[in-house]
Amino acid sequence: MGQYTLETVPTPALIVDEVAVDRNLARMQAYVNQHKLRLRPHTKTHKSVYMSRKQLAAGAAALTVAKVGELQTMAQAGDDLLLAYPALDPARTEVVAQVARSKTVRVAVDSQVAADRLAAAAVAAGSTIGILVDYDTGMHRTGLQTAQQTVDLAQHVSRTKGLRLDGLFCYPGHINDTDPAQMIPRLKDVNAMLLAVLEQWKRLGLNTGIVSGGSTPAAWQAHHITAYTEVRPGTYIYNDRFVAGGGWCQWEDCAATILTTVVSDAVPDQCIVDAGGKTLTYDRSAKAPVLNFGNVREIQGAFIRGLSEEHGMVDLKDAARRPKLGERVNIVMHHVCPCVNLHDRGWLKKADGSLEPLPIDARGKVV
Amino acid sequence: MGQYTLETVPTPALIVDEVAVDRNLARMQAYVNQHKLRLRPHTKTHKSVYMSRKQLAAGAAALTVAKVGELQTMAQAGDDLLLAYPALDPARTEVVAQVARSKTVRVAVDSQVAADRLAAAAVAAGSTIGILVDYDTGMHRTGLQTAQQTVDLAQHVSRTKGLRLDGLFCYPGHINDTDPAQMIPRLKDVNAMLLAVLEQWKRLGLNTGIVSGGSTPAAWQAHHITAYTEVRPGTYIYNDRFVAGGGWCQWEDCAATILTTVVSDAVPDQCIVDAGGKTLTYDRSAKAPVLNFGNVREIQGAFIRGLSEEHGMVDLKDAARRPKLGERVNIVMHHVCPCVNLHDRGWLKKADGSLEPLPIDARGKVV
């Protein structure tokens, strides 16, 4: 690989600024410490063992993963892992049960089918799997719909060999708002829902030791959900155009960018950079009036208006200047998590400006 | 890997039906043969050496690639390769020049900067790179804006050591329409633009041997562009919801699907399959009134209404039935090219129903 610099590394390249990463980790850790919350960062954002270790070293209590391939990978970094996914098929349950032989493994579950299949795998492997009961607090993705359903599943888990009831889980991904005045009442609604469930659980002697929730935008207001014992932000380590655009971080806190080269400037008011949808991800704001897949960091007013697979169409109509052919510019991508997932390797920009390879260890995992 | 079946292969899994692939290849080949066009399929769709070889065996004249990593990979399959990308940085030009030592390599270019950098690399490598001059016929992505600009670049290429002027290139990706009556006049406009340029080139004795254009939806109407000598469809080998939804193929011609497992059914009128944006791609129709990232093949009326990274939210409001937890269903994804790019490996379903690993050889290439 040689000693690449920002001027010589082949583009498009995922560049991660370690100084900004460390600042982001310290800020979130200070917030959760202040509010006596445990931090269980979601590693799907970076998919990197190195970054998981940094999160734990900065004070995180444990780790979250989205799939069992990530569970196996992140078991290299931590001893306490939450699979925030309803694993119920054999390809998943068997891996979970195996990892649970040597690590504390919990799974968020919203069906008796999933609980029973995990239990069978645990019994076969001679391990115990911790269960958090997934409750839908309004996002309507997964999660049981009523308090009584959570009670029924929690009681079922409590009496099932191979499982251990560890508490309650939710993902209130619907409450984000750029205006805290809009977001705080929604947080309080979620809290009321959780407290009502917990009251029933406690009356029945069910274990409420963990109450886990969170996302990056809501993380900074998580203290309004007094029911929480832990939060699971993911994007905060790198941030992106969505988070900065929403006012939940500063633009300089966007630690990850795609370094690109300008490869065409033939069309007026536009140039093409060598990062399309297969590099930046096609994910974008569904509701935004103008399509924007990323901002050009170096040029005020320049942004990615459209994507082909390998072309990024940079809108220069209101740009402060027109970049030259062959010039390198950084794109602050709209959504960093699926962007990182497109790259086998990133580059870590160290405090001294040098570049080191950053493996994306859990990229390309199937289950 | 063992002998997996459609019932046992871990999900989510990219499944490619070889019977449908062979039918799609034969149909396109018959069309181009009928109209005396050369077929230069775009390999970005499948990124597979095996599929490139099948295309050539079915009668394709040559191959198209989108990046130099694909160029290196597909040089294993073919001897005549077009890089449909304005390569101008050293990481690209040096690879192009190296591959051109043993293969016929052409590059579509829209600037003198790119031409000169490719020439310098070719001279250094002792090879010759063929150049197609990229002309913008209305897509406004890359391509020179006027006939005179194409003449200037063609003349520059003709007198530059290391380069060989091979003809004209365009990508009229803007002319697709579900209604052929709408599309044909646009094709004729593109043809008129190309014929006007070619007339100038011929008068000046510039080589017009290749006139290359195309995309899958427009491919079936390519004979209306009489200027073409070759077409470059990509998606036709697999097809997808975009192509079938546009009426440019039948639904049974969608050869690639994502096999998924239903992992949650807790929320009414919905279920969750284990394929989110990191598996299906977030790419979708910008203008569609209802979000749809893919159709469930087995269940009439069921479609992916929303995506999280690892969750596909299946809308069941108008579905013929509700799938069971743990059931396997196939998703016909909206756009197959970026979907394939998310997978290190697919599975080829052979005519006898057996599954074989299908490497996605050119996935993860940087430049």
mmCIF file of C-alpha atoms in Angstrom, chain B:
data_model
loop_
_atom_site.group_PDB
_atom_site.id
_atom_site.type_symbol
_atom_site.label_atom_id
_atom_site.label_comp_id
_atom_site.label_asym_id
_atom_site.label_seq_id
_atom_site.Cartn_x
_atom_site.Cartn_y
_atom_site.Cartn_z
ATOM 1 C CA MET B 1 -20.025 -23.903 1.751
ATOM 2 C CA GLY B 2 -21.736 -27.266 1.514
ATOM 3 C CA GLN B 3 -24.654 -27.976 -0.777
ATOM 4 C CA TYR B 4 -27.134 -25.229 -0.078
ATOM 5 C CA THR B 5 -30.674 -25.147 -1.424
ATOM 6 C CA LEU B 6 -33.164 -22.284 -1.628
ATOM 7 C CA GLU B 7 -34.513 -23.610 1.684
ATOM 8 C CA THR B 8 -31.144 -23.647 3.489
ATOM 9 C CA VAL B 9 -28.910 -20.923 2.013
ATOM 10 C CA PRO B 10 -28.387 -18.197 4.647
ATOM 11 C CA THR B 11 -30.474 -15.103 3.950
ATOM 12 C CA PRO B 12 -30.393 -12.424 2.697
ATOM 13 C CA ALA B 13 -29.011 -14.022 -0.484
ATOM 14 C CA LEU B 14 -28.684 -12.721 -4.030
ATOM 15 C CA ILE B 15 -30.172 -15.455 -6.236
ATOM 16 C CA VAL B 16 -29.606 -15.378 -10.007
ATOM 17 C CA ASP B 17 -31.739 -17.667 -12.185
ATOM 18 C CA GLU B 18 -29.531 -18.896 -15.015
ATOM 19 C CA VAL B 19 -32.455 -19.947 -17.196
ATOM 20 C CA ALA B 20 -33.799 -16.383 -17.141
ATOM 21 C CA VAL B 21 -30.292 -14.993 -17.738
ATOM 22 C CA ASP B 22 -29.823 -17.145 -20.840
ATOM 23 C CA ARG B 23 -33.226 -16.091 -22.147
ATOM 24 C CA ASN B 24 -32.385 -12.398 -21.584
ATOM 25 C CA LEU B 25 -29.024 -12.735 -23.345
ATOM 26 C CA ALA B 26 -30.534 -14.529 -26.326
ATOM 27 C CA ARG B 27 -33.310 -11.965 -26.723
ATOM 28 C CA MET B 28 -30.939 -8.975 -26.765
ATOM 29 C CA GLN B 29 -28.555 -10.739 -29.120
ATOM 30 C CA ALA B 30 -31.385 -11.502 -31.548
ATOM 31 C CA TYR B 31 -32.419 -7.841 -31.467
ATOM 32 C CA VAL B 32 -28.945 -6.467 -32.249
ATOM 33 C CA ASN B 33 -28.367 -9.124 -34.905
ATOM 34 C CA GLN B 34 -31.617 -8.163 -36.595
ATOM 35 C CA HIS B 35 -30.531 -4.523 -36.682
ATOM 36 C CA LYS B 36 -26.868 -5.115 -37.551
ATOM 37 C CA LEU B 37 -25.638 -3.530 -34.308
ATOM 38 C CA ARG B 38 -22.664 -4.709 -32.275
ATOM 39 C CA LEU B 39 -23.484 -5.502 -28.638
ATOM 40 C CA ARG B 40 -21.022 -4.260 -26.015
ATOM 41 C CA PRO B 41 -22.787 -5.108 -22.749
ATOM 42 C CA HIS B 42 -22.040 -3.059 -19.655
ATOM 43 C CA THR B 43 -20.589 -5.427 -17.059
ATOM 44 C CA LYS B 44 -21.177 -3.045 -14.120
ATOM 45 C CA THR B 45 -24.537 -4.761 -13.629
ATOM 46 C CA HIS B 46 -23.175 -8.205 -12.774
ATOM 47 C CA LYS B 47 -19.444 -7.512 -12.051
ATOM 48 C CA SER B 48 -18.913 -11.187 -12.817
ATOM 49 C CA VAL B 49 -16.304 -12.785 -15.083
ATOM 50 C CA TYR B 50 -18.623 -15.774 -15.514
ATOM 51 C CA MET B 51 -21.439 -13.555 -16.790
ATOM 52 C CA SER B 52 -19.100 -11.599 -19.094
ATOM 53 C CA ARG B 53 -18.006 -14.871 -20.670
ATOM 54 C CA LYS B 54 -21.640 -15.890 -21.112
ATOM 55 C CA GLN B 55 -22.377 -12.583 -22.849
ATOM 56 C CA LEU B 56 -19.485 -13.049 -25.261
ATOM 57 C CA ALA B 57 -20.434 -16.682 -25.869
ATOM 58 C CA ALA B 58 -23.983 -15.553 -26.686
ATOM 59 C CA GLY B 59 -22.621 -13.266 -29.381
ATOM 60 C CA ALA B 60 -21.613 -9.973 -27.768
ATOM 61 C CA ALA B 61 -18.776 -8.309 -29.691
ATOM 62 C CA ALA B 62 -16.953 -6.730 -26.743
ATOM 63 C CA LEU B 63 -17.396 -5.506 -23.147
ATOM 64 C CA THR B 64 -18.021 -2.228 -21.332
ATOM 65 C CA VAL B 65 -16.732 -1.365 -17.828
ATOM 66 C CA ALA B 66 -17.296 1.612 -15.518
ATOM 67 C CA LYS B 67 -14.017 1.656 -13.612
ATOM 68 C CA VAL B 68 -10.448 0.481 -13.998
ATOM 69 C CA GLY B 69 -10.878 -2.194 -11.329
ATOM 70 C CA GLU B 70 -13.612 -3.627 -13.529
ATOM 71 C CA LEU B 71 -11.304 -3.254 -16.548
ATOM 72 C CA GLN B 72 -8.648 -5.407 -14.884
ATOM 73 C CA THR B 73 -11.229 -7.972 -13.813
ATOM 74 C CA MET B 74 -13.058 -8.221 -17.149
ATOM 75 C CA ALA B 75 -9.771 -8.511 -19.051
ATOM 76 C CA GLN B 76 -9.972 -12.112 -17.803
ATOM 77 C CA ALA B 77 -13.071 -12.567 -19.977
ATOM 78 C CA GLY B 78 -12.608 -10.422 -23.099
ATOM 79 C CA ASP B 79 -10.023 -8.864 -25.397
ATOM 80 C CA ASP B 80 -11.889 -5.672 -26.374
ATOM 81 C CA LEU B 81 -12.893 -3.432 -23.479
ATOM 82 C CA LEU B 82 -14.416 0.039 -23.294
ATOM 83 C CA LEU B 83 -13.960 2.087 -20.123
ATOM 84 C CA ALA B 84 -17.070 4.292 -20.185
ATOM 85 C CA TYR B 85 -15.517 6.730 -17.730
ATOM 86 C CA PRO B 86 -13.303 9.822 -18.047
ATOM 87 C CA ALA B 87 -10.156 8.393 -16.437
ATOM 88 C CA LEU B 88 -7.633 11.173 -15.863
ATOM 89 C CA ASP B 89 -5.909 10.648 -12.526
ATOM 90 C CA PRO B 90 -2.712 8.583 -12.233
ATOM 91 C CA ALA B 91 -4.360 5.716 -10.314
ATOM 92 C CA ARG B 92 -6.603 5.208 -13.341
ATOM 93 C CA THR B 93 -4.478 6.172 -16.352
ATOM 94 C CA GLU B 94 -1.595 3.895 -15.376
ATOM 95 C CA VAL B 95 -3.851 0.849 -15.078
ATOM 96 C CA VAL B 96 -5.561 1.616 -18.387
ATOM 97 C CA ALA B 97 -2.191 1.916 -20.121
ATOM 98 C CA GLN B 98 -0.983 -1.357 -18.618
ATOM 99 C CA VAL B 99 -4.076 -3.315 -19.653
ATOM 100 C CA ALA B 100 -3.772 -1.783 -23.148
ATOM 101 C CA ARG B 101 -0.423 -3.557 -23.592
ATOM 102 C CA SER B 102 -2.248 -6.862 -24.159
ATOM 103 C CA LYS B 103 -5.881 -5.905 -24.836
ATOM 104 C CA THR B 104 -7.790 -3.504 -27.061
ATOM 105 C CA VAL B 105 -8.725 -0.790 -24.583
ATOM 106 C CA ARG B 106 -10.809 2.266 -25.372
ATOM 107 C CA VAL B 107 -11.796 5.118 -23.054
ATOM 108 C CA ALA B 108 -14.654 7.606 -23.405
ATOM 109 C CA VAL B 109 -13.230 11.056 -22.795
ATOM 110 C CA ASP B 110 -14.646 14.588 -22.715
ATOM 111 C CA SER B 111 -11.579 16.737 -22.025
ATOM 112 C CA GLN B 112 -8.141 17.391 -23.414
ATOM 113 C CA VAL B 113 -6.788 16.979 -19.884
ATOM 114 C CA ALA B 114 -8.008 13.376 -19.777
ATOM 115 C CA ALA B 115 -6.703 12.690 -23.299
ATOM 116 C CA ASP B 116 -3.269 14.084 -22.491
ATOM 117 C CA ARG B 117 -2.953 12.169 -19.233
ATOM 118 C CA LEU B 118 -4.001 8.910 -20.874
ATOM 119 C CA ALA B 119 -1.503 9.610 -23.687
ATOM 120 C CA ALA B 120 1.334 10.173 -21.237
ATOM 121 C CA ALA B 121 0.538 6.917 -19.445
ATOM 122 C CA ALA B 122 0.317 5.026 -22.738
ATOM 123 C CA VAL B 123 3.668 6.353 -23.923
ATOM 124 C CA ALA B 124 5.248 5.408 -20.600
ATOM 125 C CA ALA B 125 3.770 1.899 -20.806
ATOM 126 C CA GLY B 126 4.505 1.445 -24.488
ATOM 127 C CA SER B 127 0.853 0.925 -25.362
ATOM 128 C CA THR B 128 -1.858 2.662 -27.377
ATOM 129 C CA ILE B 129 -5.229 3.654 -25.925
ATOM 130 C CA GLY B 130 -8.265 4.013 -28.167
ATOM 131 C CA ILE B 131 -10.343 7.122 -27.556
ATOM 132 C CA LEU B 132 -14.070 7.622 -28.053
ATOM 133 C CA VAL B 133 -15.046 11.287 -27.810
ATOM 134 C CA ASP B 134 -17.922 11.691 -25.338
ATOM 135 C CA TYR B 135 -20.727 13.902 -26.710
ATOM 136 C CA ASP B 136 -23.626 15.084 -24.523
ATOM 137 C CA THR B 137 -26.853 14.260 -26.349
ATOM 138 C CA GLY B 138 -29.061 15.655 -23.603
ATOM 139 C CA MET B 139 -28.392 13.640 -20.439
ATOM 140 C CA HIS B 140 -26.129 16.429 -19.098
ATOM 141 C CA ARG B 141 -23.860 14.187 -17.066
ATOM 142 C CA THR B 142 -20.612 14.095 -19.015
ATOM 143 C CA GLY B 143 -19.867 14.884 -22.657
ATOM 144 C CA LEU B 144 -18.837 17.786 -24.824
ATOM 145 C CA GLN B 145 -21.531 20.341 -25.500
ATOM 146 C CA THR B 146 -21.028 21.222 -29.176
ATOM 147 C CA ALA B 147 -20.097 19.501 -32.409
ATOM 148 C CA GLN B 148 -17.108 21.829 -32.722
ATOM 149 C CA GLN B 149 -15.805 20.768 -29.295
ATOM 150 C CA THR B 150 -15.941 17.137 -30.427
ATOM 151 C CA VAL B 151 -14.032 18.049 -33.597
ATOM 152 C CA ASP B 152 -11.378 19.892 -31.589
ATOM 153 C CA LEU B 153 -10.866 16.979 -29.200
ATOM 154 C CA ALA B 154 -10.939 14.399 -32.020
ATOM 155 C CA GLN B 155 -8.285 16.320 -33.951
ATOM 156 C CA HIS B 156 -6.187 16.663 -30.796
ATOM 157 C CA VAL B 157 -6.445 12.911 -30.144
ATOM 158 C CA SER B 158 -5.558 12.125 -33.785
ATOM 159 C CA ARG B 159 -2.246 13.906 -33.521
ATOM 160 C CA THR B 160 -1.332 12.718 -29.997
ATOM 161 C CA LYS B 161 1.196 9.908 -29.568
ATOM 162 C CA GLY B 162 -0.118 7.015 -27.460
ATOM 163 C CA LEU B 163 -3.738 7.592 -28.503
ATOM 164 C CA ARG B 164 -5.858 6.306 -31.362
ATOM 165 C CA LEU B 165 -9.108 8.036 -32.330
ATOM 166 C CA ASP B 166 -11.775 5.308 -32.559
ATOM 167 C CA GLY B 167 -15.020 7.249 -32.775
ATOM 168 C CA LEU B 168 -17.887 8.837 -30.881
ATOM 169 C CA PHE B 169 -19.606 7.997 -27.575
ATOM 170 C CA CYS B 170 -22.859 9.088 -25.974
ATOM 171 C CA TYR B 171 -25.100 8.018 -23.105
ATOM 172 C CA PRO B 172 -28.667 9.172 -23.738
ATOM 173 C CA GLY B 173 -29.943 8.015 -20.357
ATOM 174 C CA HIS B 174 -32.596 10.739 -20.338
ATOM 175 C CA ILE B 175 -34.805 9.408 -23.129
ATOM 176 C CA ASN B 176 -36.410 6.469 -21.345
ATOM 177 C CA ASP B 177 -40.156 6.454 -21.390
ATOM 178 C CA THR B 178 -42.677 3.731 -20.684
ATOM 179 C CA ASP B 179 -44.489 4.893 -23.806
ATOM 180 C CA PRO B 180 -42.557 4.120 -27.035
ATOM 181 C CA ALA B 181 -44.534 6.878 -28.755
ATOM 182 C CA GLN B 182 -42.877 9.319 -26.346
ATOM 183 C CA MET B 183 -39.437 7.742 -26.619
ATOM 184 C CA ILE B 184 -39.085 7.394 -30.395
ATOM 185 C CA PRO B 185 -39.086 11.150 -31.187
ATOM 186 C CA ARG B 186 -36.358 11.615 -28.538
ATOM 187 C CA LEU B 187 -34.308 8.834 -30.115
ATOM 188 C CA LYS B 188 -34.647 10.564 -33.456
ATOM 189 C CA ASP B 189 -33.473 13.843 -31.912
ATOM 190 C CA VAL B 190 -30.390 12.092 -30.539
ATOM 191 C CA ASN B 191 -29.798 10.517 -33.935
ATOM 192 C CA ALA B 192 -29.987 13.893 -35.663
ATOM 193 C CA MET B 193 -27.428 15.312 -33.208
ATOM 194 C CA LEU B 194 -25.065 12.402 -33.822
ATOM 195 C CA LEU B 195 -25.458 12.502 -37.617
ATOM 196 C CA ALA B 196 -24.649 16.223 -37.646
ATOM 197 C CA VAL B 197 -21.440 15.600 -35.684
ATOM 198 C CA LEU B 198 -20.465 12.631 -37.835
ATOM 199 C CA GLU B 199 -20.916 14.665 -40.999
ATOM 200 C CA GLN B 200 -18.373 17.210 -39.724
ATOM 201 C CA TRP B 201 -15.986 14.450 -38.635
ATOM 202 C CA LYS B 202 -16.186 12.695 -42.014
ATOM 203 C CA ARG B 203 -15.571 15.909 -43.894
ATOM 204 C CA LEU B 204 -12.370 16.325 -41.872
ATOM 205 C CA GLY B 205 -11.327 12.716 -42.331
ATOM 206 C CA LEU B 206 -11.730 11.850 -38.621
ATOM 207 C CA ASN B 207 -12.315 8.194 -37.789
ATOM 208 C CA THR B 208 -16.012 7.493 -37.154
ATOM 209 C CA GLY B 209 -15.603 3.723 -37.013
ATOM 210 C CA ILE B 210 -17.371 3.345 -33.667
ATOM 211 C CA VAL B 211 -20.495 5.213 -32.609
ATOM 212 C CA SER B 212 -21.414 3.834 -29.200
ATOM 213 C CA GLY B 213 -24.526 4.524 -27.134
ATOM 214 C CA GLY B 214 -27.220 2.965 -25.076
ATOM 215 C CA SER B 215 -28.961 1.875 -21.935
ATOM 216 C CA THR B 216 -31.308 -1.035 -21.261
ATOM 217 C CA PRO B 217 -34.706 0.691 -21.603
ATOM 218 C CA ALA B 218 -33.659 2.413 -24.838
ATOM 219 C CA ALA B 219 -31.862 -0.655 -26.194
ATOM 220 C CA TRP B 220 -34.997 -2.132 -27.737
ATOM 221 C CA GLN B 221 -35.502 1.062 -29.731
ATOM 222 C CA ALA B 222 -31.831 1.582 -30.594
ATOM 223 C CA HIS B 223 -32.461 0.968 -34.294
ATOM 224 C CA HIS B 224 -34.073 4.415 -34.429
ATOM 225 C CA ILE B 225 -30.573 5.810 -33.851
ATOM 226 C CA THR B 226 -29.159 4.886 -37.237
ATOM 227 C CA ALA B 227 -25.851 6.532 -36.337
ATOM 228 C CA TYR B 228 -25.030 3.782 -33.815
ATOM 229 C CA THR B 229 -22.609 1.006 -34.645
ATOM 230 C CA GLU B 230 -22.895 -0.516 -31.160
ATOM 231 C CA VAL B 231 -25.053 -0.452 -28.014
ATOM 232 C CA ARG B 232 -24.096 -0.822 -24.343
ATOM 233 C CA PRO B 233 -27.064 -2.084 -22.308
ATOM 234 C CA GLY B 234 -26.233 -3.389 -18.836
ATOM 235 C CA THR B 235 -29.325 -4.208 -16.810
ATOM 236 C CA TYR B 236 -30.917 -6.431 -19.509
ATOM 237 C CA ILE B 237 -28.960 -9.479 -18.279
ATOM 238 C CA TYR B 238 -30.776 -9.478 -14.911
ATOM 239 C CA ASN B 239 -33.513 -6.826 -15.209
ATOM 240 C CA ASP B 240 -35.260 -5.411 -12.126
ATOM 241 C CA ARG B 241 -38.368 -3.665 -10.880
ATOM 242 C CA PHE B 242 -37.444 -0.481 -12.764
ATOM 243 C CA VAL B 243 -37.142 -2.270 -16.107
ATOM 244 C CA ALA B 244 -40.178 -4.528 -15.619
ATOM 245 C CA GLY B 245 -42.226 -1.690 -14.134
ATOM 246 C CA GLY B 246 -41.396 0.418 -17.183
ATOM 247 C CA GLY B 247 -42.659 -2.289 -19.482
ATOM 248 C CA TRP B 248 -39.199 -2.910 -21.025
ATOM 249 C CA CYS B 249 -39.245 -6.581 -19.943
ATOM 250 C CA GLN B 250 -41.687 -9.040 -18.379
ATOM 251 C CA TRP B 251 -41.662 -9.646 -14.621
ATOM 252 C CA GLU B 252 -40.491 -13.244 -15.196
ATOM 253 C CA ASP B 253 -37.422 -11.802 -16.953
ATOM 254 C CA CYS B 254 -36.197 -10.423 -13.601
ATOM 255 C CA ALA B 255 -33.440 -13.011 -13.168
ATOM 256 C CA ALA B 256 -31.986 -11.653 -9.919
ATOM 257 C CA THR B 257 -33.836 -11.523 -6.618
ATOM 258 C CA ILE B 258 -32.943 -11.177 -2.969
ATOM 259 C CA LEU B 259 -34.082 -14.221 -1.036
ATOM 260 C CA THR B 260 -35.133 -13.062 2.432
ATOM 261 C CA THR B 261 -36.539 -14.389 5.698
ATOM 262 C CA VAL B 262 -39.472 -12.808 7.537
ATOM 263 C CA VAL B 263 -38.011 -11.871 10.947
ATOM 264 C CA SER B 264 -40.781 -9.781 12.537
ATOM 265 C CA ASP B 265 -44.547 -9.467 12.149
ATOM 266 C CA ALA B 266 -45.380 -7.539 15.295
ATOM 267 C CA VAL B 267 -46.667 -4.384 13.571
ATOM 268 C CA PRO B 268 -50.099 -4.547 11.893
ATOM 269 C CA ASP B 269 -50.341 -4.533 8.076
ATOM 270 C CA GLN B 270 -46.597 -5.053 7.822
ATOM 271 C CA CYS B 271 -43.804 -7.552 8.190
ATOM 272 C CA ILE B 272 -40.023 -7.191 8.291
ATOM 273 C CA VAL B 273 -37.684 -9.124 6.000
ATOM 274 C CA ASP B 274 -33.942 -9.372 6.576
ATOM 275 C CA ALA B 275 -32.965 -7.174 3.641
ATOM 276 C CA GLY B 276 -32.568 -3.458 4.248
ATOM 277 C CA GLY B 277 -30.732 -0.712 2.427
ATOM 278 C CA LYS B 278 -27.378 -2.411 2.947
ATOM 279 C CA THR B 279 -28.686 -5.457 1.042
ATOM 280 C CA LEU B 280 -31.251 -4.130 -1.474
ATOM 281 C CA THR B 281 -29.730 -0.659 -2.135
ATOM 282 C CA TYR B 282 -31.523 2.592 -1.279
ATOM 283 C CA ASP B 283 -31.831 3.514 -4.960
ATOM 284 C CA ARG B 284 -35.435 4.061 -5.983
ATOM 285 C CA SER B 285 -37.668 5.997 -8.328
ATOM 286 C CA ALA B 286 -37.409 9.637 -7.351
ATOM 287 C CA LYS B 287 -40.769 10.526 -8.833
ATOM 288 C CA ALA B 288 -42.886 7.538 -7.831
ATOM 289 C CA PRO B 289 -45.927 8.552 -5.764
ATOM 290 C CA VAL B 290 -45.426 5.612 -3.367
ATOM 291 C CA LEU B 291 -42.019 4.559 -2.101
ATOM 292 C CA ASN B 292 -41.218 1.089 -3.391
ATOM 293 C CA PHE B 293 -37.798 -0.509 -3.050
ATOM 294 C CA GLY B 294 -38.884 -3.905 -4.353
ATOM 295 C CA ASN B 295 -41.809 -6.280 -4.844
ATOM 296 C CA VAL B 296 -42.338 -9.546 -3.000
ATOM 297 C CA ARG B 297 -42.434 -12.043 -5.860
ATOM 298 C CA GLU B 298 -44.555 -14.675 -4.098
ATOM 299 C CA ILE B 299 -47.225 -12.383 -2.643
ATOM 300 C CA GLN B 300 -49.382 -10.228 -4.897
ATOM 301 C CA GLY B 301 -49.588 -6.664 -3.574
ATOM 302 C CA ALA B 302 -46.738 -6.956 -1.042
ATOM 303 C CA PHE B 303 -43.835 -4.527 -1.528
ATOM 304 C CA ILE B 304 -40.963 -2.907 0.370
ATOM 305 C CA ARG B 305 -42.329 0.450 1.514
ATOM 306 C CA GLY B 306 -39.339 1.498 3.610
ATOM 307 C CA LEU B 307 -35.799 0.500 4.450
ATOM 308 C CA SER B 308 -33.646 0.590 7.517
ATOM 309 C CA GLU B 309 -30.099 -0.624 7.146
ATOM 310 C CA GLU B 310 -30.926 -4.275 7.867
ATOM 311 C CA HIS B 311 -34.740 -4.184 7.878
ATOM 312 C CA GLY B 312 -37.049 -4.194 4.865
ATOM 313 C CA MET B 313 -40.525 -2.955 5.788
ATOM 314 C CA VAL B 314 -43.011 -4.947 3.713
ATOM 315 C CA ASP B 315 -46.350 -3.239 3.184
ATOM 316 C CA LEU B 316 -49.118 -5.840 3.524
ATOM 317 C CA LYS B 317 -52.152 -3.547 3.385
ATOM 318 C CA ASP B 318 -53.186 -4.790 -0.054
ATOM 319 C CA ALA B 319 -51.304 -8.077 0.043
ATOM 320 C CA ALA B 320 -52.938 -11.312 -1.046
ATOM 321 C CA ARG B 321 -51.769 -12.932 2.191
ATOM 322 C CA ARG B 322 -49.617 -12.412 5.271
ATOM 323 C CA PRO B 323 -46.354 -14.409 5.313
ATOM 324 C CA LYS B 324 -45.405 -16.380 8.407
ATOM 325 C CA LEU B 325 -42.483 -15.631 10.721
ATOM 326 C CA GLY B 326 -39.473 -17.488 9.354
ATOM 327 C CA GLU B 327 -40.972 -17.838 5.853
ATOM 328 C CA ARG B 328 -38.687 -17.162 2.893
ATOM 329 C CA VAL B 329 -39.761 -14.743 0.158
ATOM 330 C CA ASN B 330 -37.956 -13.273 -2.865
ATOM 331 C CA ILE B 331 -37.691 -9.540 -3.448
ATOM 332 C CA VAL B 332 -37.490 -8.163 -6.990
ATOM 333 C CA MET B 333 -35.305 -5.180 -6.155
ATOM 334 C CA HIS B 334 -35.855 -1.759 -7.687
ATOM 335 C CA HIS B 335 -32.374 -1.385 -9.208
ATOM 336 C CA VAL B 336 -30.229 -4.453 -9.618
ATOM 337 C CA CYS B 337 -26.838 -2.835 -10.412
ATOM 338 C CA PRO B 338 -26.173 -1.129 -7.043
ATOM 339 C CA CYS B 339 -27.835 -4.086 -5.301
ATOM 340 C CA VAL B 340 -25.370 -6.584 -6.788
ATOM 341 C CA ASN B 341 -22.563 -4.226 -5.755
ATOM 342 C CA LEU B 342 -23.506 -4.768 -2.086
ATOM 343 C CA HIS B 343 -22.819 -8.519 -2.232
ATOM 344 C CA ASP B 344 -19.469 -10.269 -2.202
ATOM 345 C CA ARG B 345 -21.157 -13.349 -3.620
ATOM 346 C CA GLY B 346 -24.439 -14.336 -5.182
ATOM 347 C CA TRP B 347 -25.898 -17.767 -5.864
ATOM 348 C CA LEU B 348 -26.507 -19.068 -9.353
ATOM 349 C CA LYS B 349 -29.669 -21.147 -9.595
ATOM 350 C CA LYS B 350 -28.901 -23.661 -12.326
ATOM 351 C CA ALA B 351 -31.484 -25.138 -14.692
ATOM 352 C CA ASP B 352 -31.755 -28.232 -12.470
ATOM 353 C CA GLY B 353 -32.587 -26.087 -9.429
ATOM 354 C CA SER B 354 -29.223 -26.509 -7.697
ATOM 355 C CA LEU B 355 -27.334 -23.520 -6.276
ATOM 356 C CA GLU B 356 -23.724 -22.647 -7.126
ATOM 357 C CA PRO B 357 -21.691 -19.771 -5.670
ATOM 358 C CA LEU B 358 -21.531 -16.803 -8.047
ATOM 359 C CA PRO B 359 -18.536 -14.580 -7.222
ATOM 360 C CA ILE B 360 -19.086 -10.851 -7.754
ATOM 361 C CA ASP B 361 -15.495 -10.511 -8.936
ATOM 362 C CA ALA B 362 -15.364 -6.760 -9.467
ATOM 363 C CA ARG B 363 -17.194 -5.743 -6.283
ATOM 364 C CA GLY B 364 -15.286 -3.437 -3.959
ATOM 365 C CA LYS B 365 -12.893 -2.039 -6.548
ATOM 366 C CA VAL B 366 -11.879 1.493 -5.633
ATOM 367 C CA VAL B 367 -10.860 3.254 -8.842
#
